Every structure is written in C-alpha cells, then in structure tokens.
XYZ file of N, CA and C in Angstrom:
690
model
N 0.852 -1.196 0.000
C 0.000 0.000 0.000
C 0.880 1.236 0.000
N 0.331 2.413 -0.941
C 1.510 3.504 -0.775
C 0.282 4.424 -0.828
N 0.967 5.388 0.060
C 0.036 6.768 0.589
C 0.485 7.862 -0.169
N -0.378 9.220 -0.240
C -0.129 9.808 -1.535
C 1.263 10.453 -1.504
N 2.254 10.319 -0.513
C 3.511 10.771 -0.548
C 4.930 9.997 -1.343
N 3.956 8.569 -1.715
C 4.902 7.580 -2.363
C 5.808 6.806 -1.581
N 5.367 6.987 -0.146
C 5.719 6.520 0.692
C 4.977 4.848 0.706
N 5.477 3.579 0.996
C 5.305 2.400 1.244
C 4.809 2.259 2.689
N 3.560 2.142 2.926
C 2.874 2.322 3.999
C 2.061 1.400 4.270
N 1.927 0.999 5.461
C 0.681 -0.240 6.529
C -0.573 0.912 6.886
N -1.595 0.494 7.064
C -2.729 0.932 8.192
C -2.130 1.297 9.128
N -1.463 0.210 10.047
C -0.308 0.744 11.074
C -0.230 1.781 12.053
N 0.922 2.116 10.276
C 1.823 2.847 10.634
C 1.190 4.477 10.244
N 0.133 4.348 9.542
C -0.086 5.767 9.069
C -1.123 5.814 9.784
N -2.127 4.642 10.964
C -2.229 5.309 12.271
C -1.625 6.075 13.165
N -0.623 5.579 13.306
C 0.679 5.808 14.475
C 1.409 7.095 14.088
N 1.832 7.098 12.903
C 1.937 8.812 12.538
C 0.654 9.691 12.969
N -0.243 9.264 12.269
C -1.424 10.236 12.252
C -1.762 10.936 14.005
N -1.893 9.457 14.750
C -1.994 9.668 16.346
C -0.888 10.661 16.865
N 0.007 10.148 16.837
C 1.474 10.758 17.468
C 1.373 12.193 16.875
N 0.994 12.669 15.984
C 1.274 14.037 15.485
C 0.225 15.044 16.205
N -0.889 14.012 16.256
C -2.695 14.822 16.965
C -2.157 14.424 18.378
N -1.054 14.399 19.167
C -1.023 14.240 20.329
C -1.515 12.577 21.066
N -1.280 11.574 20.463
C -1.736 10.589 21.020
C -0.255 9.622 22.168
N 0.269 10.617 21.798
C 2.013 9.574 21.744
C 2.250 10.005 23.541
N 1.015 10.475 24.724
C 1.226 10.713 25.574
C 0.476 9.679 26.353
N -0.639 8.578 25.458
C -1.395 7.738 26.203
C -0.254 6.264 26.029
N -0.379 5.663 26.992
C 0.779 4.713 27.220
C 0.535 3.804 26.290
N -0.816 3.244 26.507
C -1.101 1.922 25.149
C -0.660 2.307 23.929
N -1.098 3.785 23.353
C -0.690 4.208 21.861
C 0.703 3.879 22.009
N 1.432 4.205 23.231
C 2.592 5.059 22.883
C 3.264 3.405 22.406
N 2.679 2.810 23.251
C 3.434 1.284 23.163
C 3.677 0.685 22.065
N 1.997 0.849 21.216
C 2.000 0.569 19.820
C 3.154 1.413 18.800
N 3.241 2.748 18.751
C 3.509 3.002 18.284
C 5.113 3.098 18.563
N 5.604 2.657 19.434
C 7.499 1.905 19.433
C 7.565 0.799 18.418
N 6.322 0.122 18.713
C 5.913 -1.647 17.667
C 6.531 -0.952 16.826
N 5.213 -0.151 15.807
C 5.011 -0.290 14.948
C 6.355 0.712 14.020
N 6.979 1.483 14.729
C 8.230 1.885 14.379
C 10.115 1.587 14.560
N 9.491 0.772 15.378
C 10.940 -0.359 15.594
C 11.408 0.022 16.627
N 11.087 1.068 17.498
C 11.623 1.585 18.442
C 11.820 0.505 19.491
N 12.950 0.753 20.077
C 13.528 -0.133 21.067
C 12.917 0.783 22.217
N 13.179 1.597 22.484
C 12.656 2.598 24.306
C 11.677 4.117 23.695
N 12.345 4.867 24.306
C 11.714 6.728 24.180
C 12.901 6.995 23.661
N 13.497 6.516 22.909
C 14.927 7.146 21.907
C 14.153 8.494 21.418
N 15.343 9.440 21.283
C 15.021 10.632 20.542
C 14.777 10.630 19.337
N 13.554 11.471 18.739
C 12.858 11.195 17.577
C 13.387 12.694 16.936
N 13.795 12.214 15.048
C 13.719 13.985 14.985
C 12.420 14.063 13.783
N 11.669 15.270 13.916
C 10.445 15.204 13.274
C 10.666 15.915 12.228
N 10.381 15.935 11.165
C 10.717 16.844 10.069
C 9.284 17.021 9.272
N 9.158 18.068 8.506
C 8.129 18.665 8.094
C 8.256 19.208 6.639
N 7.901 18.963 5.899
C 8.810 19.054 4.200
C 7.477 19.724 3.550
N 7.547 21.200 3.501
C 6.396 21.713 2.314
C 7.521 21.625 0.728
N 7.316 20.545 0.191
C 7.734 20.218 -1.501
C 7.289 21.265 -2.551
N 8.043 21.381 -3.480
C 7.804 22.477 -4.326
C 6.538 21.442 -5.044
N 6.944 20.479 -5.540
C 5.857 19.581 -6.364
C 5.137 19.096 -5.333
N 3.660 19.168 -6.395
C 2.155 18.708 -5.522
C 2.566 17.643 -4.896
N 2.995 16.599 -5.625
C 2.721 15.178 -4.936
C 4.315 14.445 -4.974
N 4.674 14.635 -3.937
C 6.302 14.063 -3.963
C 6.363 12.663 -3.473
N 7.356 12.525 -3.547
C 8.033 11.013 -3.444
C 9.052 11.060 -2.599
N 8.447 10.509 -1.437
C 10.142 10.203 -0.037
C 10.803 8.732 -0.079
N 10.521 7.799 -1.842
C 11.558 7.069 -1.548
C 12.757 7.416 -1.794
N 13.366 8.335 -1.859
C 14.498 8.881 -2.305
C 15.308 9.045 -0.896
N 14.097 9.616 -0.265
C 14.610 10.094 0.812
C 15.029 9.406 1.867
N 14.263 8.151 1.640
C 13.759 7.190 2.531
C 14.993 6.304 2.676
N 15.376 6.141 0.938
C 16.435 5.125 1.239
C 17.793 6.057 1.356
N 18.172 7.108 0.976
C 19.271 7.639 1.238
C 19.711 8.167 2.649
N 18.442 8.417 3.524
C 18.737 8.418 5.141
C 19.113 6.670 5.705
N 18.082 6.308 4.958
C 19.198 4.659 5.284
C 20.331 4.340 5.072
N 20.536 4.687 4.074
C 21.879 3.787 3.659
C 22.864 5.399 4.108
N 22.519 6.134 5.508
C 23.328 7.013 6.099
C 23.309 6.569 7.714
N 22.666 5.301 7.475
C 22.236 4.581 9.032
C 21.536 5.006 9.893
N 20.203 6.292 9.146
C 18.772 6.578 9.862
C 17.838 5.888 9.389
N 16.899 5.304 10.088
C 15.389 4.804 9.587
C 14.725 5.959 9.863
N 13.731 6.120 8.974
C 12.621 7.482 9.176
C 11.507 6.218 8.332
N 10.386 7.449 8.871
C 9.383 6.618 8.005
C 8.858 8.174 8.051
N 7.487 8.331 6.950
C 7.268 9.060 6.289
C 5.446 8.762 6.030
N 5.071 10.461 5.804
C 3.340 10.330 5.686
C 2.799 12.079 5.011
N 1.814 11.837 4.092
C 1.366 13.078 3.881
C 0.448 13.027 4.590
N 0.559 14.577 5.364
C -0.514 14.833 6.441
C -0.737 16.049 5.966
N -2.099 16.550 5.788
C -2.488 18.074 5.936
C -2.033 19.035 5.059
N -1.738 18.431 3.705
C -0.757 19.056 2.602
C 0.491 19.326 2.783
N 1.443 18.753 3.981
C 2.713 18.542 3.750
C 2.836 16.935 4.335
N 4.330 17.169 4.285
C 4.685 15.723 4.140
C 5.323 15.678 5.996
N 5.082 14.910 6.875
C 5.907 14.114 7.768
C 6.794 13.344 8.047
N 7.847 13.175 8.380
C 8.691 12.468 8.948
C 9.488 12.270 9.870
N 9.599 11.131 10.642
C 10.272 10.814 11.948
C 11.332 9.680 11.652
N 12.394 10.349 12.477
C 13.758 9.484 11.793
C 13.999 8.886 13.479
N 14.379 7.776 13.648
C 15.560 7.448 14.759
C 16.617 7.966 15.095
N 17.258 8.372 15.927
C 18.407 8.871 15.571
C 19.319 7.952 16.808
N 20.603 7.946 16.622
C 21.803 7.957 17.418
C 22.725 9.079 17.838
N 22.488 9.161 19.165
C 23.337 10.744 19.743
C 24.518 11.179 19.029
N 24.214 12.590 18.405
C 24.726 13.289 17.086
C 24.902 12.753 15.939
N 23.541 12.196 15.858
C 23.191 11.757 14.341
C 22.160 12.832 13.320
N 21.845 14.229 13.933
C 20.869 14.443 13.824
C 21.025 15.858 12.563
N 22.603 16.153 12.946
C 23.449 16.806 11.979
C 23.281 16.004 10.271
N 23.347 14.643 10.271
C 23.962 14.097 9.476
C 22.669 13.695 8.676
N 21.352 13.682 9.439
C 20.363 13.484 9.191
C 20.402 14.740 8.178
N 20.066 15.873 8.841
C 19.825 16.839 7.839
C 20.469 17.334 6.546
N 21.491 16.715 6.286
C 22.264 16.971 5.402
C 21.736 15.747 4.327
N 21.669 14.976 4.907
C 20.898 13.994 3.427
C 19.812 14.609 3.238
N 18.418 15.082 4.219
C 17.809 15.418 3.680
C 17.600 16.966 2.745
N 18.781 17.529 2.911
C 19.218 18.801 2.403
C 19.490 18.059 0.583
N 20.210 17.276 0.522
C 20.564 16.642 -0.605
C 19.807 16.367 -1.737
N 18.739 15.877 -1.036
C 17.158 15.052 -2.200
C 16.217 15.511 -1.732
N 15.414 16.510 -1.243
C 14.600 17.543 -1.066
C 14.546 18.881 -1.974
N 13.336 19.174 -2.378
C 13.188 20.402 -3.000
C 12.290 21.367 -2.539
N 12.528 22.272 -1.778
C 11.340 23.105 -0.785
C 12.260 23.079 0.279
N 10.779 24.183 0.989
C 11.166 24.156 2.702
C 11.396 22.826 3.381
N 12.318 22.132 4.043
C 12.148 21.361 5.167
C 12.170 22.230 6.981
N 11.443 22.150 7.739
C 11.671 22.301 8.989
C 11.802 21.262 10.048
N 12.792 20.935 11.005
C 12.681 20.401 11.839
C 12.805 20.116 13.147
N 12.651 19.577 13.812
C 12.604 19.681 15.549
C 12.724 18.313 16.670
N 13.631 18.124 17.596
C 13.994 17.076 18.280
C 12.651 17.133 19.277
N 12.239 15.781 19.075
C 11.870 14.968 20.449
C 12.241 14.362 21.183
N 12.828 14.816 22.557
C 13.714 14.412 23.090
C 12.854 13.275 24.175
N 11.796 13.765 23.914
C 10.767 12.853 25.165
C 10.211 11.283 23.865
N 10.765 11.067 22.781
C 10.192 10.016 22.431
C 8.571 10.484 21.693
N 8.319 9.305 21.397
C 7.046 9.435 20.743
C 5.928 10.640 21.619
N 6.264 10.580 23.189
C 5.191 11.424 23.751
C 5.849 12.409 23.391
N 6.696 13.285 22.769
C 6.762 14.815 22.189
C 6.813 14.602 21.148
N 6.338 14.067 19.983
C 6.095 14.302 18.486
C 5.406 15.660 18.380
N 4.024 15.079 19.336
C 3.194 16.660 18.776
C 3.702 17.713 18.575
N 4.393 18.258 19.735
C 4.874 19.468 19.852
C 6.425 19.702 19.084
N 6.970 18.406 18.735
C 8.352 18.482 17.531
C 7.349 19.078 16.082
N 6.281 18.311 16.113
C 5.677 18.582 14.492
C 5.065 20.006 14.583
N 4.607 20.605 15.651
C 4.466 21.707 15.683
C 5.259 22.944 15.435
N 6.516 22.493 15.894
C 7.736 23.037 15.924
C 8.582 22.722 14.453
N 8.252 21.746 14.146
C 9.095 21.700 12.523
C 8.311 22.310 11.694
N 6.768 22.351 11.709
C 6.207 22.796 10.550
C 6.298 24.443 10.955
N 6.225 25.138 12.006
C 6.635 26.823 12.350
C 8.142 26.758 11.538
N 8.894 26.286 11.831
C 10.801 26.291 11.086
C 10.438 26.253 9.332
N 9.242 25.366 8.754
C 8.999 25.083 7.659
C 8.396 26.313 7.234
N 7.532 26.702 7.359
C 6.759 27.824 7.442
C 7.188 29.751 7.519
N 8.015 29.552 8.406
C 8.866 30.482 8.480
C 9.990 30.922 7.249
N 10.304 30.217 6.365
C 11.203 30.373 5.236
C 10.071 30.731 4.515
N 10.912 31.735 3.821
C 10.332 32.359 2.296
C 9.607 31.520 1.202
N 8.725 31.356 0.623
C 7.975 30.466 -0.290
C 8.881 30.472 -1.111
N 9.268 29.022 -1.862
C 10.270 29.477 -3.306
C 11.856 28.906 -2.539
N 12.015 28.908 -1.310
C 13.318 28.805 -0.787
C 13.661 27.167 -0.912
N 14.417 26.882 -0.872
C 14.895 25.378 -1.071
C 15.985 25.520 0.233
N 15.760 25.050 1.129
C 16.539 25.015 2.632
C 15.812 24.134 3.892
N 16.621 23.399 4.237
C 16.336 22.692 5.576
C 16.889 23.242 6.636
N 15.769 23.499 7.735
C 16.294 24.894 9.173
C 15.469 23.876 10.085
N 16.189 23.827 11.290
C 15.867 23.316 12.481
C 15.205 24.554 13.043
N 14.242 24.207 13.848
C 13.831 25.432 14.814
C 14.622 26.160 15.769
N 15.541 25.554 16.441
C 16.084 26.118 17.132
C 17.222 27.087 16.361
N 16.956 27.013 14.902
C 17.913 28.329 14.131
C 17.135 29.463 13.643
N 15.469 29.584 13.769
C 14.331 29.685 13.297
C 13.996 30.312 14.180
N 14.239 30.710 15.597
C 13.553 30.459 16.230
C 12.960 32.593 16.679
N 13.658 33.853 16.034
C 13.027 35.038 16.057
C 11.853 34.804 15.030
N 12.371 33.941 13.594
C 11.509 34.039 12.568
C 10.219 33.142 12.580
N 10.472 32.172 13.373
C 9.163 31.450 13.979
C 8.865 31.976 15.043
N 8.477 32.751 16.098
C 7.921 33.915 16.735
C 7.350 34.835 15.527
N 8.013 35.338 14.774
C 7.048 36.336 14.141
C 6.011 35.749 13.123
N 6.318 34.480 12.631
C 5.895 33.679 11.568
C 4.578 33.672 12.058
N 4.558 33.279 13.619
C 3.283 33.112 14.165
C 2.290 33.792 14.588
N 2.949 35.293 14.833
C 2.055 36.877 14.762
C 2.281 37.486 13.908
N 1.624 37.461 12.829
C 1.593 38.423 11.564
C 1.541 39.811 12.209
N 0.404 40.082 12.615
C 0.435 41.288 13.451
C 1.139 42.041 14.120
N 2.314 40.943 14.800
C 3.360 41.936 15.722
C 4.602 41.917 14.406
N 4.490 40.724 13.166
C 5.454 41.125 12.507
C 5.652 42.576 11.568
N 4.284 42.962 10.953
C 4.360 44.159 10.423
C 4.328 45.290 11.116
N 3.982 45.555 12.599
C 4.478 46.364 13.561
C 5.784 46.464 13.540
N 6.425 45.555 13.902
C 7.782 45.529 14.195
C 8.778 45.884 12.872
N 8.282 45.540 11.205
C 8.615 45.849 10.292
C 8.399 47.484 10.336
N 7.342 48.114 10.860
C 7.234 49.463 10.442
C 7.729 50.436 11.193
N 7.822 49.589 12.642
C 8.551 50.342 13.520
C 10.539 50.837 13.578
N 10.722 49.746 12.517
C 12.055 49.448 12.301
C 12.421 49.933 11.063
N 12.060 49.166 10.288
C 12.570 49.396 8.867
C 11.268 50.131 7.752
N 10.608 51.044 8.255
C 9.426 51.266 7.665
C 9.700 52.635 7.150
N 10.832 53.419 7.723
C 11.491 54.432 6.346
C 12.135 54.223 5.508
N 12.653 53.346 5.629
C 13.752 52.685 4.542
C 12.481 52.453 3.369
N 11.814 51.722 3.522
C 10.428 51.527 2.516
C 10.065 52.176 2.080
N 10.025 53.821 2.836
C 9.694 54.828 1.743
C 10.420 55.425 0.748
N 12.158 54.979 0.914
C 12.793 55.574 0.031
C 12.582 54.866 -1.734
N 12.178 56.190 -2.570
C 12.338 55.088 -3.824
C 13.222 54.824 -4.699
N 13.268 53.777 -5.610
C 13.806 53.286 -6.491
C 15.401 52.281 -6.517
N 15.895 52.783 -6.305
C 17.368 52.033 -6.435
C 17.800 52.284 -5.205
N 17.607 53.421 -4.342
C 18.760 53.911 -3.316
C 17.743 53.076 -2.252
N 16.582 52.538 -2.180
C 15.967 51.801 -1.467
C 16.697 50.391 -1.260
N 16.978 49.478 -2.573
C 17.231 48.369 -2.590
C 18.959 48.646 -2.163
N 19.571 49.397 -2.385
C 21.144 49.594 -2.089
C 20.970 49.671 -0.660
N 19.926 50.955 0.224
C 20.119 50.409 1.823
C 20.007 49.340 2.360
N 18.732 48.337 1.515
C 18.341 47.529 2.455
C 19.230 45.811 2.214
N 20.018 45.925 1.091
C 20.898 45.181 0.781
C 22.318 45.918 1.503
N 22.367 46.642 1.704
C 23.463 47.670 2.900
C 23.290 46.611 4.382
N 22.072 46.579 4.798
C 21.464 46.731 5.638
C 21.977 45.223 6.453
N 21.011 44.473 5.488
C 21.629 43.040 5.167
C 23.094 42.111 5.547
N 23.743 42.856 4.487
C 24.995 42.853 4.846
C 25.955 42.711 6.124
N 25.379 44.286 6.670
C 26.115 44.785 7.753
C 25.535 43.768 9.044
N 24.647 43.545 9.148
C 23.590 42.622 9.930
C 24.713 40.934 9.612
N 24.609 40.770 8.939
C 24.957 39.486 8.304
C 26.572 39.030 9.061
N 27.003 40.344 8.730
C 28.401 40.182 9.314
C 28.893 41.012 10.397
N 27.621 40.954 11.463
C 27.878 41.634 12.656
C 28.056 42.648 12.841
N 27.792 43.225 12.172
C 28.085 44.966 12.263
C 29.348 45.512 11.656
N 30.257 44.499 10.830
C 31.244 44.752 9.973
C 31.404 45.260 9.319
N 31.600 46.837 8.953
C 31.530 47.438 8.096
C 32.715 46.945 6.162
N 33.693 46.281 6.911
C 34.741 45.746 6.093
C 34.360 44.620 5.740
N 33.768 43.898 6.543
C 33.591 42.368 6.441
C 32.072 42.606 5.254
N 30.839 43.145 5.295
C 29.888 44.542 4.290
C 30.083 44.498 2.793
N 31.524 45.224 3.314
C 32.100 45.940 1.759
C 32.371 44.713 1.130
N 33.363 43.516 2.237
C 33.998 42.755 0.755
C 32.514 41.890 0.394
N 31.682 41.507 1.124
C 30.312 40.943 0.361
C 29.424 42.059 -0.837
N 29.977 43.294 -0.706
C 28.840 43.914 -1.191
C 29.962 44.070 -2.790
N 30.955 44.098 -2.022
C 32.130 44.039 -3.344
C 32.007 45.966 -3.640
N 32.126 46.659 -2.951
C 32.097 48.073 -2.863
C 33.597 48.153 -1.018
N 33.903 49.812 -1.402
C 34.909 50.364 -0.526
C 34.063 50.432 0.997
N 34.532 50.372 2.004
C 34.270 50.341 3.288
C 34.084 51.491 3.610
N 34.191 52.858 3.633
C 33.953 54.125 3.528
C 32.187 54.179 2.728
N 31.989 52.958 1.635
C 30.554 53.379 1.104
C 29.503 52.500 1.998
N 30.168 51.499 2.712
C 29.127 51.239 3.641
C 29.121 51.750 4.535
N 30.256 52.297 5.585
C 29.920 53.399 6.564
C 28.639 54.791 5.770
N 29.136 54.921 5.039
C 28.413 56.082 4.619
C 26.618 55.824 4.266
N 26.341 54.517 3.870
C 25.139 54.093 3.802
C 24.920 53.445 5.407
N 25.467 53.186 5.424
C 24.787 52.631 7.349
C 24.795 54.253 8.247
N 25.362 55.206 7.918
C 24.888 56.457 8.147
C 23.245 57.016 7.728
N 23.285 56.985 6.564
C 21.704 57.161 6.080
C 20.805 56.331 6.262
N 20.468 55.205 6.885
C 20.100 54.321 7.316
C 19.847 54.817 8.576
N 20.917 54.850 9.162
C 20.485 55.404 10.935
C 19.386 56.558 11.303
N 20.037 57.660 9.849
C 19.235 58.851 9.647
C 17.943 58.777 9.512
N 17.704 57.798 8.476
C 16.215 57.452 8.174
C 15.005 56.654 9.518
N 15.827 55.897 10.060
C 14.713 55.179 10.918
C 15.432 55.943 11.961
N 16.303 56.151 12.476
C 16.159 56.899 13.458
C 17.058 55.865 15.242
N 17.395 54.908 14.808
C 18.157 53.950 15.153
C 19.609 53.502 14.780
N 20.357 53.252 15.724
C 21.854 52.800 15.490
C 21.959 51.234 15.125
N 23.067 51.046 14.360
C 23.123 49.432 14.534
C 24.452 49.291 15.384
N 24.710 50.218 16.089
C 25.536 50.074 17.326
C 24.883 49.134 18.606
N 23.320 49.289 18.290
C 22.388 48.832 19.511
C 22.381 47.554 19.021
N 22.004 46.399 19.705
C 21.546 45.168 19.212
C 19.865 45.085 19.749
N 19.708 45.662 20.503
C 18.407 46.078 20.798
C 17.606 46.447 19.151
C-alpha cells in the first residue's frame, strides 16, 4: 500500500503517525503501539521533520532510502498538505540526518527534536512545521527550529510582525527606487556580518567608507543605530 507521498505504507503505521502528530504519543497503550510499529527499542530521541515540496505530490523514496543507507530509519506520511517524517536517531546523528535530507529535497524542510520520544512528536511537528513555514515560499533550505527560532515567533504573529517591520525598517520603505534596494541590501549585509563594516564591503564588493556612509543614512532614516543590538 503507498500513501499519496509515495511513501510504502501499513494501516499501522499511518495510524501511528497520524496519532502521534494529533497528540496521542502521551497515552501509554498508543505510545506502546507506536514503538511496535516503528521499531523503536525505548523513548529514543525522535527527529520530526516537516517538508512543504515544491511539487504537488512528492516522493520520499528517495529520501527514505538515502537516510538509510546514512544509518537513519525514518518513516514518512502526507498529512495536511505537507509531508511528515520521523527518523531514529543515534546521539549526534541528527546533523547528518539533515544533510541527506538537504541533498534530495526540493522546498522548505523544517525540523525539531523529540527528546521525550514518541510522547513529544506533537509538539516536535508543531515546531518543525513553524521552522517550515517560516522560510520564504520558493526557498529550497532545511532549518531546524532552534535556528528559526526570532523568525518562527514572528511567523506566528503576523500582526506583531508588520508592527515591528514598520517600527524598524518602515522608512527605509519609503525611500524610492534604487537607493531603497542599495540600503536595504546595505542593511543586510552589515547585519549578516555583525556589524562589519569591512567584512559589508567585501560581500557587497564596494569600498568600506561606502558602507559606513550608507549605514549612516540608514540610521538617519529610521532613526536607530546598529551600534544597539536592541
């Protein structure tokens, strides 16, 4: 039987996903079943991953067998118009995990450790699909939450995010045409590399004197230092 992710699937097991994700993985009988039905030996740490695919209807045998033959088992489920998955892992395996799935993935992946075993799936899948969610539509990148984790806060209040956009960077927006996109790629930059004005220039591939001088008009405009980290 294969489920619409192209995933090779039991009744099972695409109970046991389905439960564990709606919070079932905290009642002991489920939880029991669902070690069965995933091979789990104890409450080993689970990592949950959350894959919005550029294509409608994807295929995780790719994925499936190349985290294997990297010595993770995951198993895999379309839920809710994205895709699920929970891998096994072995302590600092979880690096190595993501990098295969960085490899044969196309889209957002987000993901998140359950350190409590099947009884924290819910709140890992909650947490991978905010990390998933949080990247730009169009982006092709796998982000753990805990790297996610200002942009999943705002991901989740639209409301406090365009506040906080207008409160911040909401003159810069009014400037037009070219000298707009030069601050806010200025902006970027300087942010990027800590407040480096040199470290700026050689990314922006311009003299260090022209990013001081644009991180000047910048300050001017909103009215804020990037001396502050505040």
């Amino acid at each position: 039987m294969s489920d619409d992710a192209g995933n090779v699937s039991t009744p099972a097991l695409v109970e046991v996903i389905e439960g564990l994700v709606q919070g079932r993985g905290s009642d002991p009988a489920f939880a029991a079943q669902a070690r069965a039905v995933l091979g789990m030996v104890g409450d080993e740490e689970l990592l949950c991953l959350v894959w919005l695919p550029d294509e409608p209807v994807p295929s995780v045998h790719t994925v499936r067998e190349r985290m294997e033959d990297s010595g993770v088992l995951s198993h895999w489920r379309l839920h809710a118009g994205h895709v699920v998955g929970l891998a096994h892992l072995a302590p600092g395996q979880a690096p190595r995990a993501r990098e295969v799935v960085a490899r044969v993935t196309r889209g957002r992946v987000g993901t998140a450790m359950s350190r409590e075993g099947v009884a924290g799936v819910r709140s890992a899948h909650q947490a991978a699909l905010t990390a998933a969610t949080s990247m730009p539509r169009g982006a092709d990148q796998v982000a753990d939450i805990v790297e996610r984790l200002p942009e999943a806060v705002l991901a989740r209040s639209p409301e406090i995010t365009t506040l906080l956009v207008e409160e911040t960077i909401g003159p810069l927006l009014q400037v037009s045409g070219v000298t707009r996109k030069v601050l806010l790629e200025t902006l970027v930059a300087v942010m990027r590399n800590g407040g480096s004005a040199t470290q700026a220039a050689e990314e922006l591939v311009c003299h260090r004197n022209t990013v001081i001088y644009r991180v000047k008009r910048i300050e001017e405009l909103t009215g804020r230092s990037l001396d502050s980290p505040r």
